[in-house]
Coordinates of C-alpha atoms in Angstrom, one line a residue:
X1055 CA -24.0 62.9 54.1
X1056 CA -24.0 62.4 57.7
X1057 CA -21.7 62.0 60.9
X1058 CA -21.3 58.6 63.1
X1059 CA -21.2 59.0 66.3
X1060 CA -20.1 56.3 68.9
X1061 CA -21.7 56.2 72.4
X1062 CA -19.8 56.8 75.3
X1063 CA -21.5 53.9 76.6
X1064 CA -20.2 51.6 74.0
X1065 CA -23.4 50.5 72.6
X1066 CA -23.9 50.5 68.9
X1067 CA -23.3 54.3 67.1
X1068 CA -25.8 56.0 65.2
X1069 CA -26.0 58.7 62.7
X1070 CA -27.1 61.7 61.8
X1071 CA -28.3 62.6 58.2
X1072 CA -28.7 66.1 56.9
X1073 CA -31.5 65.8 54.9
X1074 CA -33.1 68.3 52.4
X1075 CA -36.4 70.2 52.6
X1076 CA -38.4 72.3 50.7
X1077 CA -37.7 75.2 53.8
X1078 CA -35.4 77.9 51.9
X1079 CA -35.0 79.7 55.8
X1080 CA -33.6 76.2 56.8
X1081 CA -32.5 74.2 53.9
X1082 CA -32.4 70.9 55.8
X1083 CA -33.0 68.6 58.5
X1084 CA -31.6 66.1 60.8
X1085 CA -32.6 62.4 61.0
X1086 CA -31.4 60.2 63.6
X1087 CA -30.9 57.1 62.0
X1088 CA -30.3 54.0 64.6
X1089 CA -28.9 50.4 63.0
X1090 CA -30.4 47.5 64.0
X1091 CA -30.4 44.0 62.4
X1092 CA -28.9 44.4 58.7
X1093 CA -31.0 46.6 56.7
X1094 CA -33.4 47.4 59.5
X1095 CA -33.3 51.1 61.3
X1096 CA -35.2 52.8 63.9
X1097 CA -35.5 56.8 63.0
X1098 CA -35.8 60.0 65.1
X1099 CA -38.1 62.5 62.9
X1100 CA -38.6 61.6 59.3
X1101 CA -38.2 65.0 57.0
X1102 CA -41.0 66.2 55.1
X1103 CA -44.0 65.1 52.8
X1104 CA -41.5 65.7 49.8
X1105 CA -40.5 63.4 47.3
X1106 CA -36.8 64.6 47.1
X1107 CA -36.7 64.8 50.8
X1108 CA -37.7 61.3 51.5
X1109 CA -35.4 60.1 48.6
X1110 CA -32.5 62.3 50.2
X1111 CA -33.5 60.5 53.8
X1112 CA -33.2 57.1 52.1
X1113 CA -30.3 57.5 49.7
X1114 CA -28.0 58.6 53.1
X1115 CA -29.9 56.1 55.3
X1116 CA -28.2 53.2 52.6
X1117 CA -25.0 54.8 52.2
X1118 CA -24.5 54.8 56.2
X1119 CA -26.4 51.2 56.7
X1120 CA -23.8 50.1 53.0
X1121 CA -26.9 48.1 51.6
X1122 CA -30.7 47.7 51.0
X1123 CA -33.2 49.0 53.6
X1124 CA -35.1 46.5 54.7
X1125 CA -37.5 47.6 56.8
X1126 CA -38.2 51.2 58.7
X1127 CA -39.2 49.3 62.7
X1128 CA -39.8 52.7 64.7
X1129 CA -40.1 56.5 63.7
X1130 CA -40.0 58.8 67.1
X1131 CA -41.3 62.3 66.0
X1132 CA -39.7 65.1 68.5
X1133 CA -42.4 67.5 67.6
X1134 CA -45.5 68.4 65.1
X1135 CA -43.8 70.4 62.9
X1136 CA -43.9 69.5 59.1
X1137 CA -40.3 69.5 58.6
X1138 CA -39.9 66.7 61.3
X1139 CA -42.5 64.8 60.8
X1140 CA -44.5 65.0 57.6
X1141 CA -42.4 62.5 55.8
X1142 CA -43.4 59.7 58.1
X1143 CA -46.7 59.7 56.0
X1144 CA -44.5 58.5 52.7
X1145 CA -42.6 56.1 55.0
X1146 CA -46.0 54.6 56.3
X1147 CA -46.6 53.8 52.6
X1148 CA -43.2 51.6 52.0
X1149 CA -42.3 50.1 55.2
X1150 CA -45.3 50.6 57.8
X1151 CA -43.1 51.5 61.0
X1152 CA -44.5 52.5 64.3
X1153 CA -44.3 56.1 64.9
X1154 CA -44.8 57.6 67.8
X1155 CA -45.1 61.4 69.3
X1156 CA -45.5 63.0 72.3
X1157 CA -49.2 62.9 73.8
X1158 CA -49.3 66.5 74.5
X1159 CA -48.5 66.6 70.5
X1160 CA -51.9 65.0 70.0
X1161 CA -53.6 67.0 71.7
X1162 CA -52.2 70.2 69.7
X1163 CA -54.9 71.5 68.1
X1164 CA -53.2 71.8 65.0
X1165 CA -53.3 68.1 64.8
X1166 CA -57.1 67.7 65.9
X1167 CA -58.3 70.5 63.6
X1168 CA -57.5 71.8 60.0
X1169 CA -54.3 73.5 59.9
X1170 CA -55.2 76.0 58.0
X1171 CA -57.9 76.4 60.7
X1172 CA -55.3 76.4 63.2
X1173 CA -53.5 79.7 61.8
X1174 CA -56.7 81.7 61.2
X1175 CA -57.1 81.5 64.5
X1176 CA -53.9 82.9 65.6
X1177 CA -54.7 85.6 63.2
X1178 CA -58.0 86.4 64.7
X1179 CA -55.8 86.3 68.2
X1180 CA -53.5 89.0 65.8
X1181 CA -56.0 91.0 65.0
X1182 CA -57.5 91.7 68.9
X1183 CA -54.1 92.8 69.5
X1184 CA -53.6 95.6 66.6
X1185 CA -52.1 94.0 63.3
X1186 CA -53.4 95.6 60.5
X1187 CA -56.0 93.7 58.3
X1188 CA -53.6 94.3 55.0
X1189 CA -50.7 92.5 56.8
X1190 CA -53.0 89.6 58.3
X1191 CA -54.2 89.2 55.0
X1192 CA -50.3 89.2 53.5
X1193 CA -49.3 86.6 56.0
X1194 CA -52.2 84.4 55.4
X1195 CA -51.1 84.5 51.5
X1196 CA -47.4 83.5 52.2
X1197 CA -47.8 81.3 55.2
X1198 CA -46.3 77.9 54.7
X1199 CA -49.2 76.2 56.5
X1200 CA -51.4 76.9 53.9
X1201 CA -48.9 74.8 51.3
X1202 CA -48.1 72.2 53.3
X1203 CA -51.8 71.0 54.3
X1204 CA -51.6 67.9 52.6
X1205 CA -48.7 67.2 54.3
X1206 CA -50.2 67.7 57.7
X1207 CA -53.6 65.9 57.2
X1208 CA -51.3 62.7 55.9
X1209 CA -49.0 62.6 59.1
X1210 CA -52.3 62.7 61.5
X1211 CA -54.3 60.7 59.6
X1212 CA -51.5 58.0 60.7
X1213 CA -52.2 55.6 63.4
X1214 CA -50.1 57.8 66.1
X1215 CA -48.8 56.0 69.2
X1216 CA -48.3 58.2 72.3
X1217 CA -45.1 58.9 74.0
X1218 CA -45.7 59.8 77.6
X1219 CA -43.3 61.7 80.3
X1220 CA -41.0 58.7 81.3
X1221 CA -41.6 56.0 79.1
X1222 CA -38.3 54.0 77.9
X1223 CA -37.6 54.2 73.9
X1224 CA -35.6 51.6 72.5
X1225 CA -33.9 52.7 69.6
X1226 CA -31.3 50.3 67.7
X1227 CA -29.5 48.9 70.5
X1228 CA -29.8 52.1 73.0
X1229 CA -32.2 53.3 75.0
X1230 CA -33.8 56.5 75.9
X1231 CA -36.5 58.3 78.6
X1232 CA -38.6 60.6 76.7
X1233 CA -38.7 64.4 78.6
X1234 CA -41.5 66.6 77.8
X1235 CA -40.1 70.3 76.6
X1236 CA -42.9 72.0 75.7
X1237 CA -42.1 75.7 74.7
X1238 CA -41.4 75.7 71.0
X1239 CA -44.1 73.0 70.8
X1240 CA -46.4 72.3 73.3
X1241 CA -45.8 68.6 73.2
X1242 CA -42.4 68.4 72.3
X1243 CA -39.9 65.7 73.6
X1244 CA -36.4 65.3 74.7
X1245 CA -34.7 61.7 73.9
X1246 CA -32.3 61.7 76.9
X1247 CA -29.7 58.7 76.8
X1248 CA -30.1 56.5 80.1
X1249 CA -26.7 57.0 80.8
X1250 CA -26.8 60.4 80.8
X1251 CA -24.3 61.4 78.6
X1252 CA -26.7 63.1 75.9
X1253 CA -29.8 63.9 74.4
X1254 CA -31.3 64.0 71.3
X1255 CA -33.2 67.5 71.5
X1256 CA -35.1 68.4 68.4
X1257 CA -36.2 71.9 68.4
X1258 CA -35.4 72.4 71.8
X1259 CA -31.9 73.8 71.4
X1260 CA -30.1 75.4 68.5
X1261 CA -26.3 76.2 68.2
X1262 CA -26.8 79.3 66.1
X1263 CA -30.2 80.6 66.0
X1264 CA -33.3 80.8 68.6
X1265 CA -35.8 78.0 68.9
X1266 CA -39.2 80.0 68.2
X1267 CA -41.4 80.6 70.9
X1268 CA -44.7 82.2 69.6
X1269 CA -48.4 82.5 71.8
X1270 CA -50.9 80.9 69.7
X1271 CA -54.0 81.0 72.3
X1272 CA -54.7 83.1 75.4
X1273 CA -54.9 80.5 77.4
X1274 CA -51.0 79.2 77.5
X1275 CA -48.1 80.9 78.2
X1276 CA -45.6 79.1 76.0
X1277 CA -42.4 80.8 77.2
X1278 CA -42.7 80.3 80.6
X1279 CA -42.8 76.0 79.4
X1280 CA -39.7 77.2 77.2
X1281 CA -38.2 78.5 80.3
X1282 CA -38.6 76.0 82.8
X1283 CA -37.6 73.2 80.0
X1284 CA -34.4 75.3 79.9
X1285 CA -33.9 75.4 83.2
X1286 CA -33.8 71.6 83.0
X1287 CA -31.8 70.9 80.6
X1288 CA -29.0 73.5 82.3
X1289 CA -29.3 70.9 85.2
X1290 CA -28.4 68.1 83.1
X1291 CA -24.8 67.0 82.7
X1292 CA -24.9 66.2 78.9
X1293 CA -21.9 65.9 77.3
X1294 CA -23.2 66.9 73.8
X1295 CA -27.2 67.3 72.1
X1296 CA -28.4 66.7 68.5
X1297 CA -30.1 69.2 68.0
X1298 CA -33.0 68.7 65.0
X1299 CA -31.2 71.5 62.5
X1300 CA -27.4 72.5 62.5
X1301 CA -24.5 70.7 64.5
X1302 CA -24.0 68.7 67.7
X1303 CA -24.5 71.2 71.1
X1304 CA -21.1 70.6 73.0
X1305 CA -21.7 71.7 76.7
X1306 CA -26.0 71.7 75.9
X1307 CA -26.5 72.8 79.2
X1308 CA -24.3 76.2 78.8
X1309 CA -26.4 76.6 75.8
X1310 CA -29.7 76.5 77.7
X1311 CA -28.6 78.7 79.7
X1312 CA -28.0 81.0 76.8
X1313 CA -31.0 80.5 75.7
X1314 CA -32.6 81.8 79.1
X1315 CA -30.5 84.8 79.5
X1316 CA -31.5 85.9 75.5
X1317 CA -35.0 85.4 77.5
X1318 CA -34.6 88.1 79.8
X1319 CA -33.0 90.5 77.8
X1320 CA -35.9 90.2 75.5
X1321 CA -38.2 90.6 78.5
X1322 CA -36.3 93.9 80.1
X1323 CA -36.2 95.1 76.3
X1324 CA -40.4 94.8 76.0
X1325 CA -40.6 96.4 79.4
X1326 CA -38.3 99.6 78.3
X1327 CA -40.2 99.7 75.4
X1328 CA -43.4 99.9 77.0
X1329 CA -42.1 102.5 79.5
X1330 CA -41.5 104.7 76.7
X1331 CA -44.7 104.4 74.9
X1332 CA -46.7 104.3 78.0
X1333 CA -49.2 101.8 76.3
X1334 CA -49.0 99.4 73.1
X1335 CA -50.0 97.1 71.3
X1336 CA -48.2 93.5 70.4
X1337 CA -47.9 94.8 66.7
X1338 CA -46.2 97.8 67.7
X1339 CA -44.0 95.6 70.2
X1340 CA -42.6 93.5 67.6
X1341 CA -41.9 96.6 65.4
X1342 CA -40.4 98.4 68.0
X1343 CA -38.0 95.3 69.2
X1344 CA -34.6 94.4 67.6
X1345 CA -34.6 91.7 65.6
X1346 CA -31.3 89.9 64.0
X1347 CA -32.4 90.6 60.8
X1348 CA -30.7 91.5 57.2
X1349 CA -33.7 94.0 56.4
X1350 CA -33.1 97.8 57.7
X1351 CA -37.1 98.0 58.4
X1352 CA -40.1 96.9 59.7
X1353 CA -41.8 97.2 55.7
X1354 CA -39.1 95.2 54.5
X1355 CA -39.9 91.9 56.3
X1356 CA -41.4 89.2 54.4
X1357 CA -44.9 88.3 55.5
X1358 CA -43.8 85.4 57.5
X1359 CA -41.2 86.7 59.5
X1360 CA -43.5 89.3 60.7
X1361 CA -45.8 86.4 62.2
X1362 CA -43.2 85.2 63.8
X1363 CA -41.9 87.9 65.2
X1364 CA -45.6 89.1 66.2
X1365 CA -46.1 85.7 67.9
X1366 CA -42.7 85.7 69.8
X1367 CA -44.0 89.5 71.0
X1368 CA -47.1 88.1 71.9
X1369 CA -45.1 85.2 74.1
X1370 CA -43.2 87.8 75.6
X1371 CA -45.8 90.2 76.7
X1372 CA -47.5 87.0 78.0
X1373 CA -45.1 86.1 79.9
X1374 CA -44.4 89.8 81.9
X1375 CA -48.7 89.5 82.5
X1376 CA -48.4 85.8 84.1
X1377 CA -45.6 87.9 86.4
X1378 CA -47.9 90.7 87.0
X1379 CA -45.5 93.1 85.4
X1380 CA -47.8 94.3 82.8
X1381 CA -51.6 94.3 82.4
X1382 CA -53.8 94.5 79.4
X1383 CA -56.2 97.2 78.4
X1384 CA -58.9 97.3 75.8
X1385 CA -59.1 100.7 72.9
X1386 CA -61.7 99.9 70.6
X1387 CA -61.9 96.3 70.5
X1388 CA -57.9 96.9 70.4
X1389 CA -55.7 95.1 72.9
X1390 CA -53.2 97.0 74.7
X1391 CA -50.4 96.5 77.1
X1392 CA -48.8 98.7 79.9
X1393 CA -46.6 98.5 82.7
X1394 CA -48.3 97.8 86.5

């Protein structure tokens, strides 16, 4: 239902509500639910544009509160991703609170645009760099994006209030400074306590699985963000993070520092297997890397895991040309990669 937690500070606890999406992969999310007068809560991320996920979200946010909600005052978003922040649309309906999100979140292009637009374009990036035409076309079939539209164009048609580097939330009866983390979003914020003593992270961290990292333009290198906001957050002396799926992150800073060593092993692997190759294309990368996986092959992976795993190749191989370790080279309107 969800766990109380009290703040080493003293101030007022919160909770945290494991609430149910429509995301088999992930089966849930966490809210942040802060108490303020009775019946009135501030929120960090809001579920998704799902009636049973919103109801799940309120039924826990009145079992913790033990009465009515009265009103919804703020909703933070961490990140523009729909299972953190569509179901602020249906919330906007029934309480009208103020949500706000990062500002490099509005300028995503996947708010600004059509989503759907958003991910043919990455596709067209796939295609330049060698993934067949029948697999962009199986993605583009089974990719979630193209379900959850509606949800998407509801949470941006919202009246969106920006959260810049620095500014002071107050939530409940705490405060926080919003931290930009870009890397599994570009915009994506960090809710660090003013005391210091922890962070609410979204997507930033994970105790048991890797945040995503995928390239979705030329332009940005979206694991070298990943890896400098990892670096800060191993300089941090948080006692514990909420992360935005799965349990609290004791010692958050040992776990970022996890996170960047996974980095550079999957860096050396993409080098020694483009030493063997000689040349090769990000398709062929992400076949040829070792994925945690319960499929025995390439074939077997469902269409949206191979996205994923194209666009982490992509961020990888992006991220040894912005060192100058590799270079690109074209074959027929086919981009390839090799070691300088």
């Amino acid at each position: 239902m969800g766990v109380r937690f009290t703040l080493p500070s003293g101030e007022k606890p919160f909770s945290v509500v494991n609430v149910w999406i429509p995301i088999q992969s992930l089966g849930s999310v966490n809210v942040i639910v802060f108490k303020k007068d009775a019946g009135e809560v501030d929120l960090v991320d809001a579920g998704m544009y799902s009636a049973r996920s919103v109801h799940d979200l309120l039924a826990k946010i009145k079992s913790r509160i033990r009465g009515k909600i009265r009103d919804v005052d703020k909703t933070v978003i961490t990140h523009f991703h729909v299972d953190h922040m569509s179901g602020a649309a249906i919330l906007r309906e029934v309480f009208e609170p103020t949500v706000f999100i990062g500002i490099g979140e509005l300028e995503l292009p996947l708010r600004s645009g059509s989503p759907d637009v958003f991910v043919d374009n990455i596709l067209t990036l796939y295609r330049e760099h060698g993934v067949p035409e029948l697999v962009l076309e199986s993605i583009r079939r089974s990719h979630p994006v193209f379900r959850t539209v509606l949800a998407y164009r509801a949470f941006s048609s919202l009246d969106l209030k920006p959260i810049y580097p620095g500014d002071i939330l107050r939530l409940g009866e705490a405060s926080y400074r919003a931290l930009p983390a870009p890397g599994h979003t570009p915009g994506h914020i960090v809710l660090e306590s003013l005391d210091g003593t922890h962070a609410i992270v979204g997507d930033t961290l994970l105790e048991r699985i890797t945040p995503s990292v995928i390239l979705y333009d030329e332009e940005h290198d979206p694991l070298g963000s990943y890896l400098r906001t990892l670096e800060m957050l191993a300089q941090k002396n948080y006692l514990v993070a909420y992360p935005g799926h799965g349990n609290p992150i004791i010692s958050p800073a040992e776990r970022a520092r996890e996170l960047i060593e996974h980095h550079m092993r999957r860096l050396s692997e993409v080098l020694e297997l483009l030493k063997r190759r000689g040349s090769a294309t990000a398709y062929e990368v992400a076949m040829g890397m070792k994925w945690r996986t319960r499929y025995s092959s390439w074939e077997e992976y469902p269409s949206v895991e191979k996205f994923f795993a194209i666009g982490e190749a992509l961020a990888h191989l992006k991220r040894l040309y912005e060192e100058m370790k590799v270079e690109v080279i074209e074959r027929g309107g086919v981009k390839r990669f090799r070691i300088l």
